[in-house]
Amino acid sequence: MRIVLVGPPGAGKGTQATRLAEKLRIPHISTGDLFRANISQQTELGKLAKSYMDAGNLVPDEVTIAMAKDRMQQPDAENGFLLDGFPRNVSQAEALDELLQGESMKLDAVLDLEVPEDEVVKRIAGRRICRNDSSHVFHVTYKPAAKEGVCDVCGGELYQRDDDSEDTVRKRLEVYHTQTEPIIDYYKTQGLVTTIPALGSVDEVTTRALEALKGGSDGA
Ligand code: AMP
C-alpha cells in the first residue's frame, strides 16, 4: 500500500505512522526525520534545512522532493510506503503523482488526522523526543518518562525539538493552514481522503486508521 498521512503539527502523525507502518509491513518515510538525521550528521543538506525548520518554514521544494524521491526509490519501498510529512504543499503532491505515474503506480489512501488547535499546542509544548530514536516520543503530562529526561525504551536522552518552541509552533500551524491544507482538497478530488479524528488514546486512533484503510476512503 502507498499511503500519505496528513495533519497539523502535534496531530500524532509520527506516532501513528510508526505503528501503522509496522502493522502493514511497509517503511515509514518521514521527511522531518530525514532532515533531522541530516542535521545530526552535519551534512550540507542538514545545514540548509535547519535554518528553515528553526523558523517554522518549509524547506524548499527542490531539495525536499529530491530527498523524498531518493528515499522512495530504495528497495524496501518497492511494495509500498507510508509517507509522514510529505507532501506538504500542492507542488510536492504534484511531484509525487508524477513520480508514481512514471512507474505506473498510484496512492491507495490519504489519512487526514484531525485535531483541535488548542490540543495541538498543548501536545507540542510538552513533547519530548529520544535522541537515539525519534519514534520514542514522550509528553511531560500525557506520557511522562519514568525518569525525567531519560527514554523508557532505550535509556537515551530526551530533548525538546528546536522547532517545538511556542513561537515556532504558531508559525508551523500557519504554514500548515496556508500551504499544507490545500493538499487535502487536491486529494479529495482523487477520492483518496479519509478524515480520522485524532483525539482519544493512541490505540484508538490506530484502530480508526486501520479500519479506514480496510474500508477504503470515504470519498469525502
Ligand atoms: P515534521 O517532523 O514533519 O514536523 O517536520 C519538521 C520540519 O521539517 C517542518 O516544519 C519543515 O521545516 C521541515 N519539513 C518536513 N517535511 C517537509 C516537507 N515535505 N517540505 C518542506 N519542509 C519539510
mmCIF file of C-alpha atoms and ligand atoms in Angstrom:
data_model
loop_
_atom_site.group_PDB
_atom_site.id
_atom_site.type_symbol
_atom_site.label_atom_id
_atom_site.label_comp_id
_atom_site.label_asym_id
_atom_site.label_seq_id
_atom_site.Cartn_x
_atom_site.Cartn_y
_atom_site.Cartn_z
ATOM 1 C CA MET A 1 0.000 0.000 0.000
ATOM 2 C CA ARG A 2 1.045 3.573 -0.665
ATOM 3 C CA ILE A 3 -0.323 5.880 1.980
ATOM 4 C CA VAL A 4 0.017 9.571 2.806
ATOM 5 C CA LEU A 5 -0.566 10.810 6.355
ATOM 6 C CA VAL A 6 -1.587 14.472 6.666
ATOM 7 C CA GLY A 7 -2.336 16.540 9.759
ATOM 8 C CA PRO A 8 -1.183 19.604 11.671
ATOM 9 C CA PRO A 9 1.969 19.522 13.781
ATOM 10 C CA GLY A 10 1.128 17.684 17.000
ATOM 11 C CA ALA A 11 -1.622 15.547 15.461
ATOM 12 C CA GLY A 12 0.383 12.413 16.248
ATOM 13 C CA LYS A 13 1.454 11.682 12.673
ATOM 14 C CA GLY A 14 4.843 10.308 13.689
ATOM 15 C CA THR A 15 3.412 8.075 16.419
ATOM 16 C CA GLN A 16 0.646 6.725 14.197
ATOM 17 C CA ALA A 17 2.938 6.345 11.191
ATOM 18 C CA THR A 18 5.367 4.183 13.180
ATOM 19 C CA ARG A 19 2.537 1.906 14.351
ATOM 20 C CA LEU A 20 0.741 1.681 11.013
ATOM 21 C CA ALA A 21 3.941 1.034 9.053
ATOM 22 C CA GLU A 22 4.813 -1.814 11.410
ATOM 23 C CA LYS A 23 1.354 -3.403 11.100
ATOM 24 C CA LEU A 24 1.290 -3.009 7.328
ATOM 25 C CA ARG A 25 4.947 -4.024 6.905
ATOM 26 C CA ILE A 26 5.878 -1.030 4.831
ATOM 27 C CA PRO A 27 8.580 1.568 5.515
ATOM 28 C CA HIS A 28 7.659 4.760 7.370
ATOM 29 C CA ILE A 29 9.133 7.664 5.438
ATOM 30 C CA SER A 30 9.232 10.936 7.352
ATOM 31 C CA THR A 31 10.852 13.897 5.607
ATOM 32 C CA GLY A 32 11.157 15.633 9.009
ATOM 33 C CA ASP A 33 13.133 12.627 10.351
ATOM 34 C CA LEU A 34 15.304 12.578 7.205
ATOM 35 C CA PHE A 35 16.089 16.279 7.697
ATOM 36 C CA ARG A 36 16.828 15.745 11.417
ATOM 37 C CA ALA A 37 19.189 12.854 10.536
ATOM 38 C CA ASN A 38 20.990 15.182 8.111
ATOM 39 C CA ILE A 39 21.209 17.842 10.815
ATOM 40 C CA SER A 40 22.745 15.479 13.351
ATOM 41 C CA GLN A 41 25.220 14.217 10.728
ATOM 42 C CA GLN A 42 26.003 17.850 9.889
ATOM 43 C CA THR A 43 25.568 17.378 6.134
ATOM 44 C CA GLU A 44 25.183 20.332 3.748
ATOM 45 C CA LEU A 45 21.509 19.415 3.344
ATOM 46 C CA GLY A 46 21.139 19.395 7.126
ATOM 47 C CA LYS A 47 22.676 22.861 7.446
ATOM 48 C CA LEU A 48 20.351 24.234 4.787
ATOM 49 C CA ALA A 49 17.249 22.539 6.222
ATOM 50 C CA LYS A 50 17.920 23.655 9.801
ATOM 51 C CA SER A 51 17.567 27.357 9.038
ATOM 52 C CA TYR A 52 14.109 26.793 7.549
ATOM 53 C CA MET A 53 12.997 24.314 10.210
ATOM 54 C CA ASP A 54 14.031 26.520 13.143
ATOM 55 C CA ALA A 55 11.922 29.327 11.680
ATOM 56 C CA GLY A 56 8.927 27.010 11.239
ATOM 57 C CA ASN A 57 9.048 27.321 7.439
ATOM 58 C CA LEU A 58 9.055 24.648 4.791
ATOM 59 C CA VAL A 59 12.405 23.564 3.375
ATOM 60 C CA PRO A 60 12.480 24.480 -0.351
ATOM 61 C CA ASP A 61 10.681 22.046 -2.659
ATOM 62 C CA GLU A 62 13.650 21.291 -4.871
ATOM 63 C CA VAL A 63 15.759 19.706 -2.123
ATOM 64 C CA THR A 64 12.771 18.195 -0.298
ATOM 65 C CA ILE A 65 11.381 16.471 -3.374
ATOM 66 C CA ALA A 66 14.824 15.139 -4.387
ATOM 67 C CA MET A 67 15.376 13.727 -0.881
ATOM 68 C CA ALA A 68 11.892 12.147 -0.700
ATOM 69 C CA LYS A 69 12.229 10.661 -4.204
ATOM 70 C CA ASP A 70 15.572 9.128 -3.351
ATOM 71 C CA ARG A 71 14.103 7.524 -0.222
ATOM 72 C CA MET A 72 11.003 6.212 -2.033
ATOM 73 C CA GLN A 73 13.219 4.572 -4.633
ATOM 74 C CA GLN A 74 15.094 2.451 -2.084
ATOM 75 C CA PRO A 75 14.436 -1.294 -2.428
ATOM 76 C CA ASP A 76 12.479 -1.561 0.847
ATOM 77 C CA ALA A 77 9.851 0.822 -0.556
ATOM 78 C CA GLU A 78 9.193 -1.218 -3.703
ATOM 79 C CA ASN A 79 5.914 -2.657 -2.436
ATOM 80 C CA GLY A 80 4.639 0.369 -0.620
ATOM 81 C CA PHE A 81 5.363 3.071 1.911
ATOM 82 C CA LEU A 82 3.729 5.338 4.410
ATOM 83 C CA LEU A 83 4.604 8.993 3.910
ATOM 84 C CA ASP A 84 4.600 11.195 7.008
ATOM 85 C CA GLY A 85 5.101 14.923 6.433
ATOM 86 C CA PHE A 86 5.384 14.661 2.655
ATOM 87 C CA PRO A 87 3.831 16.079 0.539
ATOM 88 C CA ARG A 88 3.388 19.353 2.416
ATOM 89 C CA ASN A 89 2.149 21.584 -0.397
ATOM 90 C CA VAL A 90 0.419 21.167 -3.743
ATOM 91 C CA SER A 91 3.661 21.294 -5.808
ATOM 92 C CA GLN A 92 5.044 18.414 -3.763
ATOM 93 C CA ALA A 93 1.781 16.486 -4.237
ATOM 94 C CA GLU A 94 2.032 17.024 -7.995
ATOM 95 C CA ALA A 95 5.666 15.898 -7.987
ATOM 96 C CA LEU A 96 4.664 12.754 -6.084
ATOM 97 C CA ASP A 97 1.880 11.993 -8.577
ATOM 98 C CA GLU A 98 4.335 12.411 -11.434
ATOM 99 C CA LEU A 99 6.854 10.109 -9.808
ATOM 100 C CA LEU A 100 4.230 7.426 -9.173
ATOM 101 C CA GLN A 101 2.658 7.742 -12.638
ATOM 102 C CA GLY A 102 6.121 7.342 -14.201
ATOM 103 C CA GLU A 103 6.301 3.948 -12.518
ATOM 104 C CA SER A 104 2.642 3.045 -13.196
ATOM 105 C CA MET A 105 1.824 3.280 -9.515
ATOM 106 C CA LYS A 106 -0.690 5.272 -7.533
ATOM 107 C CA LEU A 107 -1.556 6.203 -3.984
ATOM 108 C CA ASP A 108 -4.064 3.976 -2.187
ATOM 109 C CA ALA A 109 -5.156 6.320 0.589
ATOM 110 C CA VAL A 110 -4.655 9.663 2.273
ATOM 111 C CA LEU A 111 -5.389 9.745 6.005
ATOM 112 C CA ASP A 112 -6.134 13.186 7.382
ATOM 113 C CA LEU A 113 -5.562 13.307 11.169
ATOM 114 C CA GLU A 114 -7.869 15.924 12.626
ATOM 115 C CA VAL A 115 -7.224 17.554 15.986
ATOM 116 C CA PRO A 116 -8.417 20.854 17.549
ATOM 117 C CA GLU A 117 -5.871 23.659 17.541
ATOM 118 C CA ASP A 118 -5.701 24.194 21.348
ATOM 119 C CA GLU A 119 -4.937 20.489 21.755
ATOM 120 C CA VAL A 120 -2.153 20.759 19.177
ATOM 121 C CA VAL A 121 -0.417 23.500 21.147
ATOM 122 C CA LYS A 122 -0.664 21.520 24.410
ATOM 123 C CA ARG A 123 0.681 18.384 22.761
ATOM 124 C CA ILE A 124 3.656 20.085 21.167
ATOM 125 C CA ALA A 125 4.682 22.217 24.136
ATOM 126 C CA GLY A 126 5.104 19.095 26.315
ATOM 127 C CA ARG A 127 6.578 16.813 23.665
ATOM 128 C CA ARG A 128 9.958 15.215 24.388
ATOM 129 C CA ILE A 129 11.809 13.020 21.923
ATOM 130 C CA CYS A 130 14.608 10.474 22.326
ATOM 131 C CA ARG A 131 17.951 11.413 20.768
ATOM 132 C CA ASN A 132 18.562 7.767 19.809
ATOM 133 C CA ASP A 133 15.249 7.088 18.087
ATOM 134 C CA SER A 134 12.668 9.702 17.132
ATOM 135 C CA SER A 135 9.879 7.111 17.329
ATOM 136 C CA HIS A 136 10.344 7.101 21.124
ATOM 137 C CA VAL A 137 8.097 10.043 21.966
ATOM 138 C CA PHE A 138 7.041 11.201 25.452
ATOM 139 C CA HIS A 139 4.982 14.044 26.892
ATOM 140 C CA VAL A 140 5.636 15.778 30.210
ATOM 141 C CA THR A 141 1.954 15.464 31.213
ATOM 142 C CA TYR A 142 0.261 12.895 28.953
ATOM 143 C CA LYS A 143 3.063 10.343 28.782
ATOM 144 C CA PRO A 144 5.880 11.171 31.200
ATOM 145 C CA ALA A 145 9.045 9.085 31.173
ATOM 146 C CA ALA A 146 9.596 7.083 34.391
ATOM 147 C CA LYS A 147 12.814 9.064 34.962
ATOM 148 C CA GLU A 148 12.681 12.665 33.810
ATOM 149 C CA GLY A 149 14.781 13.303 30.708
ATOM 150 C CA VAL A 150 15.524 9.612 30.095
ATOM 151 C CA CYS A 151 13.877 7.407 27.459
ATOM 152 C CA ASP A 152 11.956 4.453 28.992
ATOM 153 C CA VAL A 153 12.624 2.343 25.907
ATOM 154 C CA CYS A 154 16.381 2.672 25.392
ATOM 155 C CA GLY A 155 17.783 4.994 28.073
ATOM 156 C CA GLY A 156 18.550 7.731 25.511
ATOM 157 C CA GLU A 157 18.425 11.413 26.387
ATOM 158 C CA LEU A 158 15.035 13.073 25.917
ATOM 159 C CA TYR A 159 15.007 16.541 24.361
ATOM 160 C CA GLN A 160 12.611 19.155 23.071
ATOM 161 C CA ARG A 161 12.848 19.753 19.324
ATOM 162 C CA ASP A 162 14.215 23.222 18.494
ATOM 163 C CA ASP A 163 11.119 23.860 16.381
ATOM 164 C CA ASP A 164 8.705 22.893 19.195
ATOM 165 C CA SER A 165 9.041 26.298 20.903
ATOM 166 C CA GLU A 166 5.773 28.248 21.164
ATOM 167 C CA ASP A 167 6.611 30.889 18.526
ATOM 168 C CA THR A 168 7.787 28.325 16.008
ATOM 169 C CA VAL A 169 4.738 26.162 16.635
ATOM 170 C CA ARG A 170 2.480 29.130 15.796
ATOM 171 C CA LYS A 171 4.396 29.661 12.568
ATOM 172 C CA ARG A 172 4.231 25.938 11.727
ATOM 173 C CA LEU A 173 0.454 25.983 12.240
ATOM 174 C CA GLU A 174 0.103 28.975 9.941
ATOM 175 C CA VAL A 175 2.236 27.219 7.312
ATOM 176 C CA TYR A 176 0.057 24.124 7.735
ATOM 177 C CA HIS A 177 -3.163 26.072 7.108
ATOM 178 C CA THR A 178 -1.893 28.061 4.143
ATOM 179 C CA GLN A 179 0.328 25.540 2.379
ATOM 180 C CA THR A 180 -0.445 22.008 3.529
ATOM 181 C CA GLU A 181 -4.236 22.004 3.992
ATOM 182 C CA PRO A 182 -4.809 22.640 0.270
ATOM 183 C CA ILE A 183 -3.410 19.181 -0.468
ATOM 184 C CA ILE A 184 -6.442 17.700 1.316
ATOM 185 C CA ASP A 185 -8.717 19.185 -1.363
ATOM 186 C CA TYR A 186 -6.242 18.132 -4.025
ATOM 187 C CA TYR A 187 -6.523 14.518 -2.852
ATOM 188 C CA LYS A 188 -10.298 14.757 -2.266
ATOM 189 C CA THR A 189 -10.742 15.316 -5.987
ATOM 190 C CA GLN A 190 -8.957 11.970 -6.414
ATOM 191 C CA GLY A 191 -11.335 10.356 -3.873
ATOM 192 C CA LEU A 192 -8.457 9.329 -1.625
ATOM 193 C CA VAL A 193 -9.119 11.129 1.663
ATOM 194 C CA THR A 194 -10.439 9.721 4.929
ATOM 195 C CA THR A 195 -10.582 12.066 7.900
ATOM 196 C CA ILE A 196 -9.623 10.406 11.193
ATOM 197 C CA PRO A 197 -10.476 12.110 14.499
ATOM 198 C CA ALA A 198 -7.107 12.084 16.262
ATOM 199 C CA LEU A 199 -8.377 12.588 19.823
ATOM 200 C CA GLY A 200 -8.518 9.651 22.242
ATOM 201 C CA SER A 201 -5.852 7.101 23.056
ATOM 202 C CA VAL A 202 -3.039 6.267 20.661
ATOM 203 C CA ASP A 203 -4.535 2.763 20.281
ATOM 204 C CA GLU A 204 -7.962 4.143 19.418
ATOM 205 C CA VAL A 205 -6.559 6.354 16.696
ATOM 206 C CA THR A 206 -4.527 3.473 15.234
ATOM 207 C CA THR A 207 -7.667 1.304 15.176
ATOM 208 C CA ARG A 208 -9.609 4.038 13.357
ATOM 209 C CA ALA A 209 -6.817 4.417 10.823
ATOM 210 C CA LEU A 210 -6.599 0.674 10.164
ATOM 211 C CA GLU A 211 -10.398 0.486 9.765
ATOM 212 C CA ALA A 212 -10.255 3.351 7.265
ATOM 213 C CA LEU A 213 -7.566 1.578 5.264
ATOM 214 C CA LYS A 214 -9.601 -1.638 5.207
ATOM 215 C CA GLY A 215 -12.750 0.116 4.112
ATOM 216 C CA GLY A 216 -11.120 2.360 1.505
ATOM 217 C CA SER A 217 -11.655 6.117 1.515
ATOM 218 C CA ASP A 218 -14.943 7.727 2.381
ATOM 219 C CA GLY A 219 -14.559 9.842 -0.745
ATOM 220 C CA ALA A 220 -15.381 12.926 1.337
HETATM 221 P P1 AMP B 1 7.960 17.273 10.910
HETATM 222 O O1 AMP B 1 8.935 16.415 11.635
HETATM 223 O O2 AMP B 1 7.187 16.541 9.852
HETATM 224 O O3 AMP B 1 7.080 18.085 11.836
HETATM 225 O O4 AMP B 1 8.839 18.356 10.099
HETATM 226 C C1 AMP B 1 9.654 19.277 10.782
HETATM 227 C C2 AMP B 1 10.097 20.394 9.829
HETATM 228 O O5 AMP B 1 10.841 19.834 8.749
HETATM 229 C C3 AMP B 1 8.964 21.166 9.156
HETATM 230 O O6 AMP B 1 8.448 22.193 9.982
HETATM 231 C C4 AMP B 1 9.688 21.699 7.918
HETATM 232 O O7 AMP B 1 10.528 22.789 8.244
HETATM 233 C C5 AMP B 1 10.586 20.528 7.529
HETATM 234 N N1 AMP B 1 9.873 19.606 6.607
HETATM 235 C C6 AMP B 1 9.483 18.330 6.848
HETATM 236 N N2 AMP B 1 8.873 17.801 5.769
HETATM 237 C C7 AMP B 1 8.867 18.774 4.831
HETATM 238 C C8 AMP B 1 8.348 18.868 3.505
HETATM 239 N N3 AMP B 1 7.692 17.832 2.933
HETATM 240 N N4 AMP B 1 8.535 20.032 2.831
HETATM 241 C C9 AMP B 1 9.188 21.065 3.377
HETATM 242 N N5 AMP B 1 9.677 21.068 4.618
HETATM 243 C C10 AMP B 1 9.522 19.936 5.348
#
